[in-house]
GROMACS .gro file of C-alpha atoms in nm:
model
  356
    1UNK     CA    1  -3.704 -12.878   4.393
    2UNK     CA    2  -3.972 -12.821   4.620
    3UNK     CA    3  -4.188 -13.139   4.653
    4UNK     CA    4  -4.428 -13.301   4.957
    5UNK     CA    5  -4.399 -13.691   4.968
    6UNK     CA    6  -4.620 -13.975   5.074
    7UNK     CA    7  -4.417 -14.238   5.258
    8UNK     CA    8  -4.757 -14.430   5.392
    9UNK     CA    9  -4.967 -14.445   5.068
   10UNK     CA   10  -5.119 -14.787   5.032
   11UNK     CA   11  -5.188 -14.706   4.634
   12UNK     CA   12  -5.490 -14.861   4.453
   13UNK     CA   13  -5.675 -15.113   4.492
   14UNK     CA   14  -5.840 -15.294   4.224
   15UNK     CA   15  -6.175 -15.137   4.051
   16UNK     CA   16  -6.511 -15.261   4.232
   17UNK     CA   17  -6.346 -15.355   4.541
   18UNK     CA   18  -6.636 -15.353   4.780
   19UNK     CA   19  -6.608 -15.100   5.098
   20UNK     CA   20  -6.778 -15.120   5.472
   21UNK     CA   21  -7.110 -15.062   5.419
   22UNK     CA   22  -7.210 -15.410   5.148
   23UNK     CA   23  -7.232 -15.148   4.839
   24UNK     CA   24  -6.989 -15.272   4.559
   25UNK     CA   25  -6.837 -15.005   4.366
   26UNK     CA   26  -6.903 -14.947   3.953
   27UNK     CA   27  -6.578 -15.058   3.743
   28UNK     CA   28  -6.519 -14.698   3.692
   29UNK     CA   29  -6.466 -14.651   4.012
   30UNK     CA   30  -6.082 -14.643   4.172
   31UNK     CA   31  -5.976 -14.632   4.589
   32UNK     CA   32  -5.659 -14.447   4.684
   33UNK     CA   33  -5.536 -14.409   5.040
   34UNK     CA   34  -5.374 -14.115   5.123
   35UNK     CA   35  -5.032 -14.071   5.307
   36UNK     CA   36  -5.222 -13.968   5.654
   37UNK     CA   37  -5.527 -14.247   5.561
   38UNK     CA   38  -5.759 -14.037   5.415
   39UNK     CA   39  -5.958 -14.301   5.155
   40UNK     CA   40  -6.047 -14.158   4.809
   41UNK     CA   41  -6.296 -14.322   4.590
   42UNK     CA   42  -6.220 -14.171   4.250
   43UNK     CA   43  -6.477 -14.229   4.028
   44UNK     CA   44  -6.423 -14.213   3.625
   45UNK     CA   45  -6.735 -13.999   3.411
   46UNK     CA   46  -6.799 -14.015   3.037
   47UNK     CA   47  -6.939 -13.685   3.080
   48UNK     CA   48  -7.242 -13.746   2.875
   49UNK     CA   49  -7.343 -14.086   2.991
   50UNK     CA   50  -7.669 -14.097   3.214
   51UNK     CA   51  -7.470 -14.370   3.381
   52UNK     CA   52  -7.206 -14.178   3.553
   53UNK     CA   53  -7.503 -13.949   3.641
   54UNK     CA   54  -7.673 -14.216   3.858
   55UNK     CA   55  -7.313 -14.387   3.953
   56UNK     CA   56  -7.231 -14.064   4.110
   57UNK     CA   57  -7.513 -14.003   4.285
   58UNK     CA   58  -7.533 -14.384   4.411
   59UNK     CA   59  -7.153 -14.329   4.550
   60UNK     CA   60  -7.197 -13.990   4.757
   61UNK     CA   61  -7.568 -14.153   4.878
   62UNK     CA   62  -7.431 -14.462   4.991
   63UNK     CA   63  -7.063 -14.336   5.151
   64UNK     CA   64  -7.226 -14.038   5.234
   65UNK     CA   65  -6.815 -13.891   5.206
   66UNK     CA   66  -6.710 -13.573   5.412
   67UNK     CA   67  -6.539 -13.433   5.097
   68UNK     CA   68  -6.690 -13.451   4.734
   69UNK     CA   69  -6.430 -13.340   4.505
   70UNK     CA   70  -6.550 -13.239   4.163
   71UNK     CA   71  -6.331 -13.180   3.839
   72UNK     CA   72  -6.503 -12.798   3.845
   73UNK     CA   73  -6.324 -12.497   3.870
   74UNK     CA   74  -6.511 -12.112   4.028
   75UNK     CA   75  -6.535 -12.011   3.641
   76UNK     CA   76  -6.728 -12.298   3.595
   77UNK     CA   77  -6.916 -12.386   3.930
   78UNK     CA   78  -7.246 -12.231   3.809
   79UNK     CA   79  -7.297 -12.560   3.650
   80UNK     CA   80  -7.375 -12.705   4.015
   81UNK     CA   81  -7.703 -12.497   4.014
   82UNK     CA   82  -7.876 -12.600   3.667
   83UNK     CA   83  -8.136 -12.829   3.643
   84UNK     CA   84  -8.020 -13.230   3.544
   85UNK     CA   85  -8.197 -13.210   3.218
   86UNK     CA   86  -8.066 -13.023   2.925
   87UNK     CA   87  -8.218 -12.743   2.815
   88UNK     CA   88  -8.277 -12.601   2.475
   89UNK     CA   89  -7.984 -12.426   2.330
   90UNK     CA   90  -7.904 -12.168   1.998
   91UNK     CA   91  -7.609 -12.313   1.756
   92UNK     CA   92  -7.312 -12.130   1.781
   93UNK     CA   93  -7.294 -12.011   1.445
   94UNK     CA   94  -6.932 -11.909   1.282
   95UNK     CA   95  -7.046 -11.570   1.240
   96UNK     CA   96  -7.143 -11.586   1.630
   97UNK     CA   97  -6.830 -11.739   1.761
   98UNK     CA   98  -6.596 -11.423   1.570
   99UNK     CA   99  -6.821 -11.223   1.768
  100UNK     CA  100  -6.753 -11.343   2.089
  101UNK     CA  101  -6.395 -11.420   2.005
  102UNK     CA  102  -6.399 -11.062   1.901
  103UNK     CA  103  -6.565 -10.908   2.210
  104UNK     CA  104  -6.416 -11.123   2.472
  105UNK     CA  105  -6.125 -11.236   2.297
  106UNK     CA  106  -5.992 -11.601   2.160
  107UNK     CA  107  -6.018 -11.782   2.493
  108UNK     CA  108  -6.372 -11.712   2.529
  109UNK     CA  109  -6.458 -11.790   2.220
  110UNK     CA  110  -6.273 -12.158   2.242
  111UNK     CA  111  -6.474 -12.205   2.536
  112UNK     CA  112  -6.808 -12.122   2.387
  113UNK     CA  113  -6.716 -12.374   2.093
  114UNK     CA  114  -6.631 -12.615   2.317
  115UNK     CA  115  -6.985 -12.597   2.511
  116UNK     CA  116  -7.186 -12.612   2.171
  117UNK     CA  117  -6.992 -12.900   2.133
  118UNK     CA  118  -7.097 -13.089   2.396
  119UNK     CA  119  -7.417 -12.949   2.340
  120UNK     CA  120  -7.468 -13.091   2.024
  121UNK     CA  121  -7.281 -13.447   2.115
  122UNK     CA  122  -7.564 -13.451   2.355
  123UNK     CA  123  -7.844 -13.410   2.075
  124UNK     CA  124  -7.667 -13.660   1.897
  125UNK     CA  125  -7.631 -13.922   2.110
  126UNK     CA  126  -8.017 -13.847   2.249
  127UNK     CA  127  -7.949 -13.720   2.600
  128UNK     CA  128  -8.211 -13.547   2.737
  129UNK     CA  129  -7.924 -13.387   3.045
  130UNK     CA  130  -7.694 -13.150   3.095
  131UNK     CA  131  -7.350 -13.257   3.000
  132UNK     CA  132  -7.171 -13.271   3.299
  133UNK     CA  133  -7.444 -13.348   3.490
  134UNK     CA  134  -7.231 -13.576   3.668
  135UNK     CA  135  -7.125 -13.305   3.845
  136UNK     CA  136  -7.498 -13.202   3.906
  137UNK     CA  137  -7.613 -13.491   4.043
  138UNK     CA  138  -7.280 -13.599   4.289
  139UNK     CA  139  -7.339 -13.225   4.422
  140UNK     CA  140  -7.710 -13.241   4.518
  141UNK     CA  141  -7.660 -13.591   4.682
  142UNK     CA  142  -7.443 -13.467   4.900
  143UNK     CA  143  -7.630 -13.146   5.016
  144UNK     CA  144  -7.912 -13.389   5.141
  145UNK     CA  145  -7.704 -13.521   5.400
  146UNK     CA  146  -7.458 -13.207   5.494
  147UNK     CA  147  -7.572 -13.042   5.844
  148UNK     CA  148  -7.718 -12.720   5.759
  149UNK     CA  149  -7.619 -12.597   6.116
  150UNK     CA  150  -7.354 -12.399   6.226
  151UNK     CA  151  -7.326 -12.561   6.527
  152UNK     CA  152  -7.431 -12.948   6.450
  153UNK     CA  153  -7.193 -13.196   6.606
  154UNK     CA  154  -7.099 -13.344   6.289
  155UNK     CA  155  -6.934 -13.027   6.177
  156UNK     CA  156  -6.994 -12.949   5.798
  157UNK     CA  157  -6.927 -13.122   5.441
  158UNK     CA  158  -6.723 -12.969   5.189
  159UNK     CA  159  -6.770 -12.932   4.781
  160UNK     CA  160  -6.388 -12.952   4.672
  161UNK     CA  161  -6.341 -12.770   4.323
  162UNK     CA  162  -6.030 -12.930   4.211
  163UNK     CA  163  -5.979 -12.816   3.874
  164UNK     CA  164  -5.731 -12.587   3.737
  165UNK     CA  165  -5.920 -12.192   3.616
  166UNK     CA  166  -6.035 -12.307   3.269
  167UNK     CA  167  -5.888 -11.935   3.155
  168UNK     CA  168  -5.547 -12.064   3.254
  169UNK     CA  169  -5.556 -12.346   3.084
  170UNK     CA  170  -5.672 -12.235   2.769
  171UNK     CA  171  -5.422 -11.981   2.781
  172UNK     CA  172  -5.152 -12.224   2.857
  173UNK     CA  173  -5.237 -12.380   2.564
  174UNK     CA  174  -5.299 -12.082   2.312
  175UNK     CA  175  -4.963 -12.005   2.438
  176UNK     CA  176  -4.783 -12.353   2.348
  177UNK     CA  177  -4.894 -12.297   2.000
  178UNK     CA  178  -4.778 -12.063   1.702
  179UNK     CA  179  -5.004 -11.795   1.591
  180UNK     CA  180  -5.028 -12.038   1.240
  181UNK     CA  181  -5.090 -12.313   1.492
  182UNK     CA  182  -5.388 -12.091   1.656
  183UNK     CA  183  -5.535 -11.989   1.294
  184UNK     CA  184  -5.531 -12.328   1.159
  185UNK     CA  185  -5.709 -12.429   1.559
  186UNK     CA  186  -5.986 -12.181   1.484
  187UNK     CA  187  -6.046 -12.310   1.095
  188UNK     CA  188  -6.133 -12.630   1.260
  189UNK     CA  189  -6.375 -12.486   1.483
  190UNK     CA  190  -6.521 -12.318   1.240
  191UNK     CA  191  -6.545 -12.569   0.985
  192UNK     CA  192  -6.532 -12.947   1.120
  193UNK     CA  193  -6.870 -13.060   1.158
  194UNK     CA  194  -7.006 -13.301   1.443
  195UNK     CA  195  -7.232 -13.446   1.173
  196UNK     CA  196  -6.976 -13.628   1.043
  197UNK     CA  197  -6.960 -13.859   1.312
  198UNK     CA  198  -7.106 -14.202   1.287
  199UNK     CA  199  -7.323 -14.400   1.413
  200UNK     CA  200  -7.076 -14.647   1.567
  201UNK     CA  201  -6.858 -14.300   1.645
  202UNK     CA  202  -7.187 -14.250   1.883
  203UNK     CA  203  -7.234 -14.541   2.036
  204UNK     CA  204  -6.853 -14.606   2.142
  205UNK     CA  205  -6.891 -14.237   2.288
  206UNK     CA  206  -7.122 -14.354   2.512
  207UNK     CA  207  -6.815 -14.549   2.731
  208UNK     CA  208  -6.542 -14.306   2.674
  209UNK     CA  209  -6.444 -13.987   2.822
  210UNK     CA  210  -6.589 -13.745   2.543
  211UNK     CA  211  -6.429 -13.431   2.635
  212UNK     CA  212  -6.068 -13.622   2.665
  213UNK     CA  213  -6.139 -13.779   2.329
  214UNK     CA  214  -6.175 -13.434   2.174
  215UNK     CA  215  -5.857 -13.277   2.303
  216UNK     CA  216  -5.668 -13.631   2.201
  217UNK     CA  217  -5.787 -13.547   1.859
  218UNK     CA  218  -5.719 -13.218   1.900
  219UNK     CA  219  -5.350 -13.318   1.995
  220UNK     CA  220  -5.304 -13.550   1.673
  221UNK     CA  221  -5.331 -13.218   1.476
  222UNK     CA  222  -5.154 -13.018   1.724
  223UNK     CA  223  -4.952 -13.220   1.966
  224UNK     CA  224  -4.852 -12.912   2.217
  225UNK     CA  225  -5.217 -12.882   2.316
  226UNK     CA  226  -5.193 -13.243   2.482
  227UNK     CA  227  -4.936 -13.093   2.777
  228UNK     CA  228  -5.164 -12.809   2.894
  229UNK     CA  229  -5.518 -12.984   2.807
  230UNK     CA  230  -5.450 -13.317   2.966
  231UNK     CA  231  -5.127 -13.394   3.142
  232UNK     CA  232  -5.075 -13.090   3.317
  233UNK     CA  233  -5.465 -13.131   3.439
  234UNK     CA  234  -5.431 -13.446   3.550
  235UNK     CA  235  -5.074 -13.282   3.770
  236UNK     CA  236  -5.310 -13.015   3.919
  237UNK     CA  237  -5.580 -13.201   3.997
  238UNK     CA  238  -5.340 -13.489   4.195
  239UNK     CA  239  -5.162 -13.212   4.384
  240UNK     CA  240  -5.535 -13.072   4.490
  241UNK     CA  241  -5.664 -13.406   4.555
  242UNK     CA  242  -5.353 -13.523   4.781
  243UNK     CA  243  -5.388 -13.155   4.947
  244UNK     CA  244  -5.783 -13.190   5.022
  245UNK     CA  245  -5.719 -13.497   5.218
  246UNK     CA  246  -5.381 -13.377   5.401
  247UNK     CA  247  -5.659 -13.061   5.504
  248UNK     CA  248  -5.932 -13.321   5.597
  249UNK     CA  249  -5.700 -13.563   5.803
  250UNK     CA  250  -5.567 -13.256   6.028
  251UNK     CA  251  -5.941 -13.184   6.081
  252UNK     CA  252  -5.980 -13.535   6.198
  253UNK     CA  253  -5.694 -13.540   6.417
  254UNK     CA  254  -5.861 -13.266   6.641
  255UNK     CA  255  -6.040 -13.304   6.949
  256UNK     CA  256  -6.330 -13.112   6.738
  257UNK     CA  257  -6.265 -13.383   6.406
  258UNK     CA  258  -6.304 -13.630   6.634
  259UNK     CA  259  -6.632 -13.581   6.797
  260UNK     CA  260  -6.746 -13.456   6.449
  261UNK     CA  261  -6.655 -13.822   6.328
  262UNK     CA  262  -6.837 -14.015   6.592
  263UNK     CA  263  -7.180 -13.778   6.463
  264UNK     CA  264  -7.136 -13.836   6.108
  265UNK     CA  265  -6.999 -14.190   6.081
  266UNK     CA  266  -6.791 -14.387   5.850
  267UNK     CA  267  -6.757 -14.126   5.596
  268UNK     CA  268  -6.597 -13.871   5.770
  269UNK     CA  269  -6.300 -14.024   5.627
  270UNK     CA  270  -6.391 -14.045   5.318
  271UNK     CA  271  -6.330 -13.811   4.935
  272UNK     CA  272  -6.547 -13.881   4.697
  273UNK     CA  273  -6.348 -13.765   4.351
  274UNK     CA  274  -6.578 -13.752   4.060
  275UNK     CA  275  -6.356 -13.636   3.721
  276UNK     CA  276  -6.331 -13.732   3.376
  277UNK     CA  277  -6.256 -14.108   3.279
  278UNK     CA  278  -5.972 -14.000   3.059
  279UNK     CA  279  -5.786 -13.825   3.412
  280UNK     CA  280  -5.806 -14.108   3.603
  281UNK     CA  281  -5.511 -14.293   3.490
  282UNK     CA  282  -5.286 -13.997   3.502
  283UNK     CA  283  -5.434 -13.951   3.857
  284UNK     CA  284  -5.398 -14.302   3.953
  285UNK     CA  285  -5.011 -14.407   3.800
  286UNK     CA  286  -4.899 -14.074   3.959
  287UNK     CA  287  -5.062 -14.110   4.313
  288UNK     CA  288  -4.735 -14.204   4.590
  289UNK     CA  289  -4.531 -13.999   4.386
  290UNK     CA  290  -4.406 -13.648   4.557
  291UNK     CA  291  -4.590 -13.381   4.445
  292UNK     CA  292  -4.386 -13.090   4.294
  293UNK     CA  293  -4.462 -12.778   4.442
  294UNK     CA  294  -4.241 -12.542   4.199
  295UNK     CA  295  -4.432 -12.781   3.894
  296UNK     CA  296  -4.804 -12.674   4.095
  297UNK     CA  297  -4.642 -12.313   4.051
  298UNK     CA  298  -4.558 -12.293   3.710
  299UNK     CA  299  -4.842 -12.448   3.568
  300UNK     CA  300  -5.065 -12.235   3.770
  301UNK     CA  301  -4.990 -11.913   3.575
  302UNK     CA  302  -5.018 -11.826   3.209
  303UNK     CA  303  -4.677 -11.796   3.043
  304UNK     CA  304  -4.557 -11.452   2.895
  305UNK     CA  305  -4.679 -11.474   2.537
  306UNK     CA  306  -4.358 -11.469   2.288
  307UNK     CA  307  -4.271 -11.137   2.127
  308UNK     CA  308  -4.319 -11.263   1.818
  309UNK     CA  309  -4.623 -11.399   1.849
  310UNK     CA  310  -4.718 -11.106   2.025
  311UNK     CA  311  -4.635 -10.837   1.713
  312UNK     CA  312  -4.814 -11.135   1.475
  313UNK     CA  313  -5.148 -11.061   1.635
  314UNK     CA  314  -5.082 -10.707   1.653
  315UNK     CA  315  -5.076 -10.727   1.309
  316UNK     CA  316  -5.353 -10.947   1.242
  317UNK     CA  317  -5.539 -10.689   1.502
  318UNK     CA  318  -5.413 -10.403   1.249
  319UNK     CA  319  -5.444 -10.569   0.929
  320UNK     CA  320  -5.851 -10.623   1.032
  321UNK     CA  321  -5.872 -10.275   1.214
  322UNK     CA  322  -5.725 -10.119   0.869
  323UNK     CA  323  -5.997 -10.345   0.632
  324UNK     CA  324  -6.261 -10.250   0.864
  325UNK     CA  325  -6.194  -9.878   0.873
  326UNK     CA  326  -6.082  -9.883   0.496
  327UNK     CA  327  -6.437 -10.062   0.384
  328UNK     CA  328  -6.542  -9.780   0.657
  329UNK     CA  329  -6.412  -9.495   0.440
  330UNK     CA  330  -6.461  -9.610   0.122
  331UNK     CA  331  -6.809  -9.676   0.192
  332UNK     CA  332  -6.822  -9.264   0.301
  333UNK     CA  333  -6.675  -9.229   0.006
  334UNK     CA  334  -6.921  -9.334  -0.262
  335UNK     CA  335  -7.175  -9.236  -0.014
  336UNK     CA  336  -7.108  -8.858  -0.019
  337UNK     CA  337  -7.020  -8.886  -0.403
  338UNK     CA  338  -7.377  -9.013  -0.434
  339UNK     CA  339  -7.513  -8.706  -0.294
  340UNK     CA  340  -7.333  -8.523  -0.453
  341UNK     CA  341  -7.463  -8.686  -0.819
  342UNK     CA  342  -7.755  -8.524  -0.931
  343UNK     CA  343  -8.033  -8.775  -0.987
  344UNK     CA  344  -8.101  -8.749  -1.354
  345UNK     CA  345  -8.448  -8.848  -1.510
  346UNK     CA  346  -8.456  -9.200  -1.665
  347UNK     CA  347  -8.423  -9.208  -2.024
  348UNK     CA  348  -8.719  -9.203  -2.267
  349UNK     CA  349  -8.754  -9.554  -2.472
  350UNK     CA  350  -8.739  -9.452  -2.851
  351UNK     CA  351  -9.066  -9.531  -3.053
  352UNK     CA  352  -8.963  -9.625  -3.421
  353UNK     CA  353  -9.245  -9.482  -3.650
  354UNK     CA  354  -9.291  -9.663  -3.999
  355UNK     CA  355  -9.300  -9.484  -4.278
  356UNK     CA  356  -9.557  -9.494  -4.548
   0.00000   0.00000   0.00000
C-alpha cells in the first residue's frame, strides 16, 4: 500500500476557536493544521442557508486565506460565475427527464433531477439564491483581494476545486447498484414528490446539510449508494485538501514564498475549505491519518460495468428500440391501408313515411 503520512499534524481544535486577527469563527467552522503547518479553516454549508452564504464570505474577507478550497469540481465550476440570487427555473417534468436521460444518458439525467431538486427545496424553503451560493459568495470575496498582477510581490491566490468529477461519481454509484436497483432509483425520481415535505421537514432543513440528507435517504433505500455518494467523497476530498496545503507549504518555503508572505500577510498560510456540513466529520475524524494513494486511484475511475448488467440494459435498450420501431411500423401500417380504403359516402338516415 501506497500511502503519504502526517507525523506533525496538530488535529482539530475545537469549533469557534478564535484566530490572530480578533474575528471568532461560526460553530460550523473547524481548524486543522497540516503536517508541514499549513492551517485550514474548514467551514461546514447547509447549502441552502443564506447563513453559510454570509459565513463564507465573512471567513475569506476577514483571513483573507492564500488558498480557498471549494467542494466544486471543472464539470461544475460554472456555478462560480452566476449571479447570488436564484433565478427563475422550468420543472423538470418526467417526460423531460427520459429525454435527457435518453439523449445524454442516465447520469445526466440523475444530475438534472438532482438540480431541480435543489431548485425546488429552494422555493420551498423561500430562498431567493442560488443553491450553492456558498460557493458564489466565498469565490468573489476572495477575488477582491487576489493581486491581479503578474508580477505583484505577493504572488497570486488560488481557487482549489477539490471535489471528485461529479460524472465519476455518479457512475461509481450507478455501478454499485443492480440494473433492478437503478430502475427502482429512477421510479423515485420520477415519482416522489418534494411536496410532501413538511413544514417542520423545512425548517430543520434550514441547519442541516440538504444535499447529504438526500443521499442518506437515498442510502436507506439503497445502501450501496452511501460508499460512492458520501464516504468515498469525503476520502477524495481529504487526500486533495492534505495535497493543496503540502503544494502551498513548498511555495512558502521558497525564497519567492517568502517574500510573497511578507506582501500579503497572515494569510499566506492559510486554506480556507468551504464544503458541505455533512463532509466535515468524515474530513475531520480522518485528518492525521495516511492518505492512501492506491485508495485516491481506485476511486478516481469508474469501475468496468458487470457483464450482466451490461447485456440487461442492452436489452432494456432493445426491448424499447423494438416498441418504438414496432409502434413505428404498425403505425405505417394502418397508415398506407388507409390510403388504400376508398372513402365511401356517409350513409343516408332512413325517413319512415306513415301510411294513410
Amino acid at each position: 500500500m501506497n500511502s503519504t503520512e502526517g507525523t506533525h499534524a496538530t488535529g482539530p481544535l475545537l469549533p469557534g476557536t478564535g484566530l490572530p486577527g480578533g474575528a471568532i469563527l461560526p460553530s460550523t467552522a473547524t481548524v486543522l493544521m497540516s503536517p508541514e503547518g499549513i492551517r485550514v479553516i474548514l467551514l461546514g454549508s447547509t447549502h441552502v442557508s443564506f447563513t453559510s452564504v454570509e459565513e463564507a464570505q465573512r471567513v475569506v474577507a476577514t483571513y483573507k486565506p492564500r488558498v480557498v478550497f471549494l467542494e466544486l469540481c471543472k464539470q461544475r465550476q460554472q456555478l462560480l460565475y452566476a449571479p447570488l440570487e436564484r433565478e427563475p427555473s422550468e420543472e423538470v417534468t418526467a417526460a423531460r427527464l427520459m429525454e435527457e436521460i435518453g439523449a445524454r444518458g442516465i447520469v445526466s439525467g440523475v444530475n438534472l433531477a438532482l438540480a431541480d431538486y435543489m431548485s425546488t427545496l429552494g422555493e420551498h424553503l423561500g430562498i431567493n439564491f442560488t443553491p450553492g451560493a456558498e460557493f458564489i459568495g466565498a469565490y468573489q470575496e476572495a477575488i477582491k483581494y487576489f493581486p491581479r498582477e503578474r508580477n505583484d510581490p505577493a504572488g497570486h491566490g488560488t481557487i482549489q476545486l477539490g471535489d471528485r468529477d461529479v460524472h465519476v461519481t455518479l457512475q461509481r454509484a450507478l455501478r454499485a447498484l443492480t440494473v433492478w436497483d437503478k430502475l427502482k432509483l429512477l421510479w423515485t425520481f420520477l415519482t416522489d414528490s418534494i411536496d410532501d415535505i413538511t413544514a417542520e421537514d423545512l425548517e430543520s432543513l434550514k441547519n442541516t446539510d440538504v444535499v447529504t440528507e438526500l443521499f442518506l435517504e437515498l442510502g436507506r433505500e439503497q445502501p450501496r449508494l452511501l460508499e460512492p455518494l458520501l464516504f468515498e467523497r469525503d476520502r477524495y476530498m481529504r487526500y486533495r485538501l492534505r495535497q493543496t496545503c503540502a503544494h502551498l507549504s513548498r511555495f512558502m518555503e521558497s525564497e519567492s514564498g517568502q517574500r510573497a508572505a511578507a506582501a500579503w500577510g497572515e494569510g499566506s498560510g492559510t486554506v480556507v475549505a468551504v464544503v458541505g456540513l455533512g463532509h466535515v466529520k468524515g474530513i475531520v475524524e480522518h485528518w492525521n491519518e495516511p492518505v492512501d494513494l492506491d485508495d485516491m486511484r481506485r476511486i478516481s475511475q469508474v469501475p468496468t460495468e458487470p457483464i450482466g448488467d451490461r447485456l440487461a440494459r442492452y436489452s432494456i435498450y432493445a426491448i424499447g428500440a423494438l416498441s418504438v420501431f414496432g409502434g413505428g411500423y404498425m403505425l405505417f401500417r394502418g397508415a398506407k391501408w388507409a390510403m388504400a380504403t376508398p372513402i365511401l359516402p356517409p350513409p343516408q338516415p332512413t325517413v319512415a313515411v306513415a301510411s294513410a
